[in-house]
Amino acid sequence: MVSSNETSPVIGFILLGLSAHPKLEKTFFVLILLMYLVILLGNGVLILVTVLDSRLHTPMYFFLGNLSFLDICYTTSSVPLILDSFLTPRKTISFSACAVQMFLSFAMGATECVLLSVMAFDRYVAICNPLRYPVVMSTATSVPMAVSSWVAGSVTATVQTSLAMRLPFCGDNIIDHFTCEILAVLKLACADISVNVISMGVANVIFLGVPVLFISFSYVFIIATILRIPSAEGRRKAFSTCSAHLTVVVIFYGTILFMYGKPKSKDPLGADKQDLADKLISLFYGVVTPMLNPIIYSLRNKDVKAAVRSMVFQKRFPQ
């Protein structure tokens, strides 16, 4: 007989998803699939117009193209797995595939945090120092800033993923989530995770706390500058150049803070409902937000709308 204290190492995981709520699975499969298609179409169109339309060859739209590509990568790293979990009651995933999915989702999330702060700096320079904008936000500056965002996200994802996957996993291998979400995976480790908790705390300060403070200070100066503009039309035009970015920031960080900042229930029945709520909120964060980004930028930006109309017109009536 094998001792009860002896456990075999885990070589894979089982993703529960919404298997405890089968009635919701078909509904959410259709909704998530439709939203994923909108994400691919909307962000794909934004990337095309920012590349093909010479009027959009500015730092602002260069960063917007990066954000659209980031949203496509982020959702592609998790949505196919989520859709598959709706079709398979007990979706299995190998240890290595879980590590790759965890890395990609963490890297994309951290990169977006940095990229949004870079976009806030771009708007700060454009509104508060418009005469210096061509010099400060030149190609020699904007490209390294975008690259640094991707590098920073990849580095922290490498650290967090390697720390998580080096842990011993034994016994229970069921992840109560749609994907290999790092917090859900750490719950299964049969070892001390204090190093992981500390490293994630440091990462949260760097990639959540610092960007939020930086964006907040940037918009304090931006709003103060806009209020000093004498004409109402000038104030409206100035604010319209950053309103889309501000809306995206509020939705992105608001969802994160709501997801991780709300109190946990101690009642078992309440905890079950909370687990379901956490999963649905993670869906909103991982799917709805990337879907809203191109909609927000296309609806609130005259240049993007004009570029899209021009691209459609040229396809219909080629010269």
Short mmCIF file of C-alpha atoms in Angstrom, two decimals:
data_model
loop_
_atom_site.label_atom_id
_atom_site.label_comp_id
_atom_site.label_asym_id
_atom_site.label_seq_id
_atom_site.Cartn_x
_atom_site.Cartn_y
_atom_site.Cartn_z
CA MET A 1 0.00 0.00 0.00
CA VAL A 2 1.05 3.56 -0.68
CA SER A 3 1.26 5.83 2.33
CA SER A 4 -1.33 8.59 2.46
CA ASN A 5 1.51 11.05 2.80
CA GLU A 6 3.02 9.98 -0.53
CA THR A 7 1.73 11.76 -3.60
CA SER A 8 2.64 11.54 -7.25
CA PRO A 9 3.74 14.73 -9.03
CA VAL A 10 1.19 16.45 -11.23
CA ILE A 11 1.87 16.21 -14.99
CA GLY A 12 -1.23 18.14 -16.02
CA PHE A 13 -4.23 20.04 -14.75
CA ILE A 14 -8.01 19.92 -15.11
CA LEU A 15 -9.81 23.21 -15.80
CA LEU A 16 -13.28 23.32 -14.28
CA GLY A 17 -14.51 26.46 -16.01
CA LEU A 18 -18.29 26.61 -15.68
CA SER A 19 -18.76 22.83 -15.47
CA ALA A 20 -20.72 23.36 -12.23
CA HIS A 21 -23.15 25.56 -14.19
CA PRO A 22 -23.88 23.61 -17.41
CA LYS A 23 -26.85 25.81 -18.31
CA LEU A 24 -24.53 28.81 -18.61
CA GLU A 25 -21.93 27.08 -20.77
CA LYS A 26 -23.81 27.12 -24.09
CA THR A 27 -24.89 30.71 -23.61
CA PHE A 28 -21.41 31.87 -22.73
CA PHE A 29 -19.87 29.84 -25.56
CA VAL A 30 -21.89 31.82 -28.12
CA LEU A 31 -21.29 35.16 -26.37
CA ILE A 32 -17.54 34.67 -25.96
CA LEU A 33 -17.16 33.42 -29.55
CA LEU A 34 -19.00 36.47 -30.93
CA MET A 35 -16.98 38.85 -28.75
CA TYR A 36 -13.72 37.18 -29.80
CA LEU A 37 -14.63 37.66 -33.47
CA VAL A 38 -15.40 41.32 -32.76
CA ILE A 39 -12.01 41.64 -31.00
CA LEU A 40 -10.17 40.19 -34.00
CA LEU A 41 -12.12 42.33 -36.48
CA GLY A 42 -12.09 45.60 -34.52
CA ASN A 43 -8.46 45.50 -33.44
CA GLY A 44 -7.38 44.13 -36.81
CA VAL A 45 -9.02 47.09 -38.58
CA LEU A 46 -7.35 49.54 -36.18
CA ILE A 47 -3.95 48.00 -36.89
CA LEU A 48 -4.56 48.19 -40.64
CA VAL A 49 -5.62 51.84 -40.66
CA THR A 50 -2.74 52.93 -38.40
CA VAL A 51 -0.29 51.20 -40.76
CA LEU A 52 -1.84 52.05 -44.13
CA ASP A 53 -3.08 55.61 -43.55
CA SER A 54 -0.18 58.08 -43.59
CA ARG A 55 -2.25 60.60 -41.61
CA LEU A 56 -2.10 58.24 -38.64
CA HIS A 57 1.68 57.82 -38.67
CA THR A 58 2.06 59.62 -35.35
CA PRO A 59 3.18 58.37 -31.91
CA MET A 60 -0.40 58.38 -30.61
CA TYR A 61 -1.62 55.98 -33.29
CA PHE A 62 1.60 53.97 -33.17
CA PHE A 63 0.85 53.23 -29.52
CA LEU A 64 -2.79 52.55 -30.39
CA GLY A 65 -1.68 49.98 -32.96
CA ASN A 66 0.47 48.34 -30.29
CA LEU A 67 -2.51 48.27 -27.93
CA SER A 68 -4.70 46.64 -30.59
CA PHE A 69 -2.05 44.00 -31.34
CA LEU A 70 -1.66 43.44 -27.61
CA ASP A 71 -5.40 42.86 -27.19
CA ILE A 72 -5.40 40.31 -30.02
CA CYS A 73 -2.44 38.45 -28.46
CA TYR A 74 -3.95 38.58 -24.97
CA THR A 75 -7.33 37.17 -25.96
CA THR A 76 -5.81 34.59 -28.30
CA SER A 77 -3.73 33.27 -25.40
CA SER A 78 -6.86 32.43 -23.40
CA VAL A 79 -10.14 32.60 -25.37
CA PRO A 80 -9.63 29.40 -27.45
CA LEU A 81 -8.95 27.57 -24.18
CA ILE A 82 -12.07 29.10 -22.61
CA LEU A 83 -14.25 28.11 -25.58
CA ASP A 84 -12.87 24.58 -25.46
CA SER A 85 -13.66 24.35 -21.75
CA PHE A 86 -17.32 25.13 -22.52
CA LEU A 87 -17.44 22.13 -24.89
CA THR A 88 -15.46 19.74 -22.66
CA PRO A 89 -16.80 19.22 -19.10
CA ARG A 90 -13.34 18.42 -17.68
CA LYS A 91 -10.80 20.12 -19.90
CA THR A 92 -7.28 18.79 -19.35
CA ILE A 93 -4.15 20.81 -20.04
CA SER A 94 -0.55 19.65 -19.81
CA PHE A 95 1.91 21.15 -17.37
CA SER A 96 3.96 22.81 -20.13
CA ALA A 97 0.89 24.15 -21.96
CA CYS A 98 -0.36 25.59 -18.67
CA ALA A 99 2.98 27.34 -18.15
CA VAL A 100 2.91 28.83 -21.67
CA GLN A 101 -0.67 30.06 -21.29
CA MET A 102 0.13 31.56 -17.88
CA PHE A 103 3.20 33.33 -19.28
CA LEU A 104 1.34 34.81 -22.25
CA SER A 105 -1.62 36.11 -20.26
CA PHE A 106 0.62 37.57 -17.54
CA ALA A 107 2.98 39.14 -20.09
CA MET A 108 0.15 40.74 -22.07
CA GLY A 109 -1.53 42.09 -18.93
CA ALA A 110 1.69 43.61 -17.56
CA THR A 111 2.59 45.04 -20.97
CA GLU A 112 -0.80 46.75 -21.26
CA CYS A 113 -0.32 48.37 -17.84
CA VAL A 114 2.97 49.92 -19.00
CA LEU A 115 1.65 50.78 -22.46
CA LEU A 116 -1.34 52.68 -21.07
CA SER A 117 1.01 54.79 -18.94
CA VAL A 118 3.18 55.45 -22.01
CA MET A 119 0.07 56.59 -23.90
CA ALA A 120 -0.79 58.89 -20.97
CA PHE A 121 2.68 60.46 -21.24
CA ASP A 122 2.13 60.94 -24.97
CA ARG A 123 -1.13 62.81 -24.30
CA TYR A 124 0.56 64.86 -21.54
CA VAL A 125 3.28 66.09 -23.89
CA ALA A 126 0.80 66.73 -26.72
CA ILE A 127 -1.47 68.92 -24.58
CA CYS A 128 0.85 70.44 -21.98
CA ASN A 129 3.90 70.95 -24.24
CA PRO A 130 2.55 70.96 -27.81
CA LEU A 131 5.50 72.91 -29.28
CA ARG A 132 7.98 70.32 -27.97
CA TYR A 133 5.83 67.33 -28.95
CA PRO A 134 7.59 66.56 -32.30
CA VAL A 135 10.95 66.55 -30.54
CA VAL A 136 10.00 64.73 -27.32
CA MET A 137 7.82 62.10 -29.01
CA SER A 138 9.93 61.48 -32.09
CA THR A 139 10.28 58.04 -33.66
CA ALA A 140 13.59 57.64 -31.85
CA THR A 141 11.67 58.01 -28.58
CA SER A 142 8.30 56.37 -29.21
CA VAL A 143 9.64 53.10 -30.65
CA PRO A 144 11.95 52.35 -27.67
CA MET A 145 9.08 53.24 -25.29
CA ALA A 146 6.79 50.71 -26.97
CA VAL A 147 9.53 48.07 -27.09
CA SER A 148 10.29 48.66 -23.41
CA SER A 149 6.64 48.01 -22.56
CA TRP A 150 6.77 44.60 -24.25
CA VAL A 151 10.14 43.74 -22.72
CA ALA A 152 9.02 44.73 -19.21
CA GLY A 153 5.87 42.62 -19.49
CA SER A 154 7.80 39.62 -20.81
CA VAL A 155 10.45 39.85 -18.07
CA THR A 156 7.97 39.95 -15.19
CA ALA A 157 5.93 37.15 -16.79
CA THR A 158 9.06 35.03 -17.06
CA VAL A 159 9.86 35.61 -13.39
CA GLN A 160 6.33 34.94 -12.13
CA THR A 161 5.77 31.89 -14.33
CA SER A 162 9.12 30.29 -13.49
CA LEU A 163 8.54 30.84 -9.76
CA ALA A 164 5.05 29.33 -9.99
CA MET A 165 5.90 26.32 -12.14
CA ARG A 166 8.99 25.35 -10.11
CA LEU A 167 6.69 24.59 -7.17
CA PRO A 168 5.75 20.96 -6.47
CA PHE A 169 2.15 20.15 -7.37
CA CYS A 170 0.84 16.97 -5.90
CA GLY A 171 -2.54 15.46 -5.19
CA ASP A 172 -5.33 17.79 -6.30
CA ASN A 173 -4.76 19.03 -9.87
CA ILE A 174 -8.13 20.71 -10.47
CA ILE A 175 -7.97 24.42 -11.32
CA ASP A 176 -11.26 26.13 -10.53
CA HIS A 177 -10.95 28.55 -13.42
CA PHE A 178 -11.19 28.83 -17.21
CA THR A 179 -7.45 29.09 -17.73
CA CYS A 180 -4.18 28.64 -15.86
CA GLU A 181 -4.70 31.84 -13.89
CA ILE A 182 -1.66 32.20 -11.65
CA LEU A 183 -3.56 32.69 -8.37
CA ALA A 184 -5.69 29.61 -9.04
CA VAL A 185 -2.59 27.54 -9.84
CA LEU A 186 -0.73 28.66 -6.69
CA LYS A 187 -3.59 27.31 -4.56
CA LEU A 188 -2.65 23.79 -5.72
CA ALA A 189 1.00 23.95 -4.72
CA CYS A 190 2.02 21.67 -1.88
CA ALA A 191 4.88 23.89 -0.70
CA ASP A 192 5.51 27.30 0.79
CA ILE A 193 4.47 30.04 -1.68
CA SER A 194 5.65 33.02 0.35
CA VAL A 195 8.30 33.86 -2.29
CA ASN A 196 5.58 33.87 -4.96
CA VAL A 197 3.34 36.10 -2.87
CA ILE A 198 6.16 38.59 -2.26
CA SER A 199 7.24 38.64 -5.92
CA MET A 200 3.65 39.15 -7.07
CA GLY A 201 3.23 41.93 -4.53
CA VAL A 202 6.31 43.67 -5.93
CA ALA A 203 5.04 43.13 -9.49
CA ASN A 204 1.65 44.60 -8.55
CA VAL A 205 3.30 47.72 -7.17
CA ILE A 206 5.46 48.13 -10.29
CA PHE A 207 2.87 47.28 -12.94
CA LEU A 208 -0.32 48.46 -11.25
CA GLY A 209 0.50 50.99 -8.56
CA VAL A 210 3.18 52.98 -10.39
CA PRO A 211 1.29 53.24 -13.73
CA VAL A 212 -1.93 54.29 -11.95
CA LEU A 213 -0.07 57.05 -10.08
CA PHE A 214 1.74 58.13 -13.24
CA ILE A 215 -1.50 58.24 -15.27
CA SER A 216 -3.30 60.09 -12.47
CA PHE A 217 -0.62 62.77 -12.22
CA SER A 218 -0.49 63.08 -16.02
CA TYR A 219 -4.22 63.74 -16.21
CA VAL A 220 -4.09 66.23 -13.35
CA PHE A 221 -1.71 68.34 -15.46
CA ILE A 222 -3.68 67.62 -18.64
CA ILE A 223 -7.00 68.73 -17.13
CA ALA A 224 -5.38 71.80 -15.55
CA THR A 225 -3.96 72.77 -18.94
CA ILE A 226 -7.27 72.20 -20.72
CA LEU A 227 -9.14 74.37 -18.20
CA ARG A 228 -6.75 77.24 -18.95
CA ILE A 229 -7.65 77.22 -22.64
CA PRO A 230 -9.79 80.36 -23.19
CA SER A 231 -12.23 79.07 -25.84
CA ALA A 232 -14.81 76.34 -25.23
CA GLU A 233 -14.10 74.89 -28.67
CA GLY A 234 -10.41 74.67 -27.87
CA ARG A 235 -11.10 72.92 -24.59
CA ARG A 236 -13.42 70.46 -26.33
CA LYS A 237 -10.85 69.62 -29.02
CA ALA A 238 -8.08 69.22 -26.46
CA PHE A 239 -10.13 66.91 -24.26
CA SER A 240 -11.33 64.85 -27.24
CA THR A 241 -7.72 63.88 -28.00
CA CYS A 242 -7.37 62.06 -24.66
CA SER A 243 -10.96 61.09 -23.75
CA ALA A 244 -10.74 57.71 -25.49
CA HIS A 245 -7.53 56.80 -23.65
CA LEU A 246 -8.98 57.95 -20.34
CA THR A 247 -12.10 55.80 -20.91
CA VAL A 248 -9.97 52.73 -21.66
CA VAL A 249 -7.85 53.36 -18.54
CA VAL A 250 -10.93 53.62 -16.30
CA ILE A 251 -12.42 50.38 -17.67
CA PHE A 252 -9.11 48.48 -17.56
CA TYR A 253 -7.96 49.44 -14.08
CA GLY A 254 -11.49 49.63 -12.69
CA THR A 255 -12.07 45.99 -13.58
CA ILE A 256 -8.73 44.92 -12.07
CA LEU A 257 -9.34 46.79 -8.82
CA PHE A 258 -12.87 45.41 -8.56
CA MET A 259 -11.65 41.88 -9.26
CA TYR A 260 -8.81 41.85 -6.72
CA GLY A 261 -9.92 44.52 -4.24
CA LYS A 262 -13.34 43.30 -3.13
CA PRO A 263 -13.66 41.48 0.25
CA LYS A 264 -13.77 37.69 0.32
CA SER A 265 -16.79 35.86 1.73
CA LYS A 266 -16.35 33.53 4.69
CA ASP A 267 -19.72 31.84 4.22
CA PRO A 268 -19.42 28.61 2.13
CA LEU A 269 -22.54 29.38 0.11
CA GLY A 270 -21.40 32.95 -0.37
CA ALA A 271 -17.94 31.71 -1.34
CA ASP A 272 -19.45 29.53 -4.10
CA LYS A 273 -21.32 32.53 -5.47
CA GLN A 274 -18.17 34.60 -5.15
CA ASP A 275 -16.16 32.03 -7.12
CA LEU A 276 -18.72 32.24 -9.92
CA ALA A 277 -18.63 36.04 -9.76
CA ASP A 278 -14.81 36.01 -9.90
CA LYS A 279 -14.91 33.85 -13.03
CA LEU A 280 -17.45 36.12 -14.75
CA ILE A 281 -15.45 39.22 -13.80
CA SER A 282 -12.30 37.62 -15.22
CA LEU A 283 -14.22 37.04 -18.46
CA PHE A 284 -15.16 40.72 -18.52
CA TYR A 285 -11.54 41.70 -17.92
CA GLY A 286 -10.16 39.25 -20.48
CA VAL A 287 -12.74 39.55 -23.26
CA VAL A 288 -15.08 42.51 -22.91
CA THR A 289 -12.35 45.11 -22.29
CA PRO A 290 -10.30 44.19 -25.43
CA MET A 291 -13.56 44.27 -27.40
CA LEU A 292 -14.44 47.75 -26.13
CA ASN A 293 -11.03 49.30 -26.87
CA PRO A 294 -11.38 49.54 -30.69
CA ILE A 295 -15.03 50.59 -30.32
CA ILE A 296 -14.10 53.41 -27.93
CA TYR A 297 -11.24 54.65 -30.10
CA SER A 298 -13.23 54.45 -33.34
CA LEU A 299 -16.31 56.20 -31.91
CA ARG A 300 -14.39 58.97 -30.13
CA ASN A 301 -11.71 59.66 -32.73
CA LYS A 302 -12.49 61.53 -35.93
CA ASP A 303 -9.14 60.63 -37.53
CA VAL A 304 -9.70 56.90 -37.05
CA LYS A 305 -13.28 57.11 -38.36
CA ALA A 306 -12.08 59.07 -41.39
CA ALA A 307 -9.30 56.53 -42.05
CA VAL A 308 -11.75 53.60 -41.82
CA ARG A 309 -14.21 55.31 -44.18
CA SER A 310 -11.38 56.05 -46.59
CA MET A 311 -10.19 52.44 -46.53
CA VAL A 312 -13.73 51.10 -47.10
CA PHE A 313 -14.35 53.61 -49.90
CA GLN A 314 -11.14 52.64 -51.69
CA LYS A 315 -12.10 48.96 -51.54
CA ARG A 316 -15.55 49.63 -52.93
CA PHE A 317 -14.43 52.13 -55.55
CA PRO A 318 -10.80 51.38 -56.43
CA GLN A 319 -9.13 53.91 -58.66
#
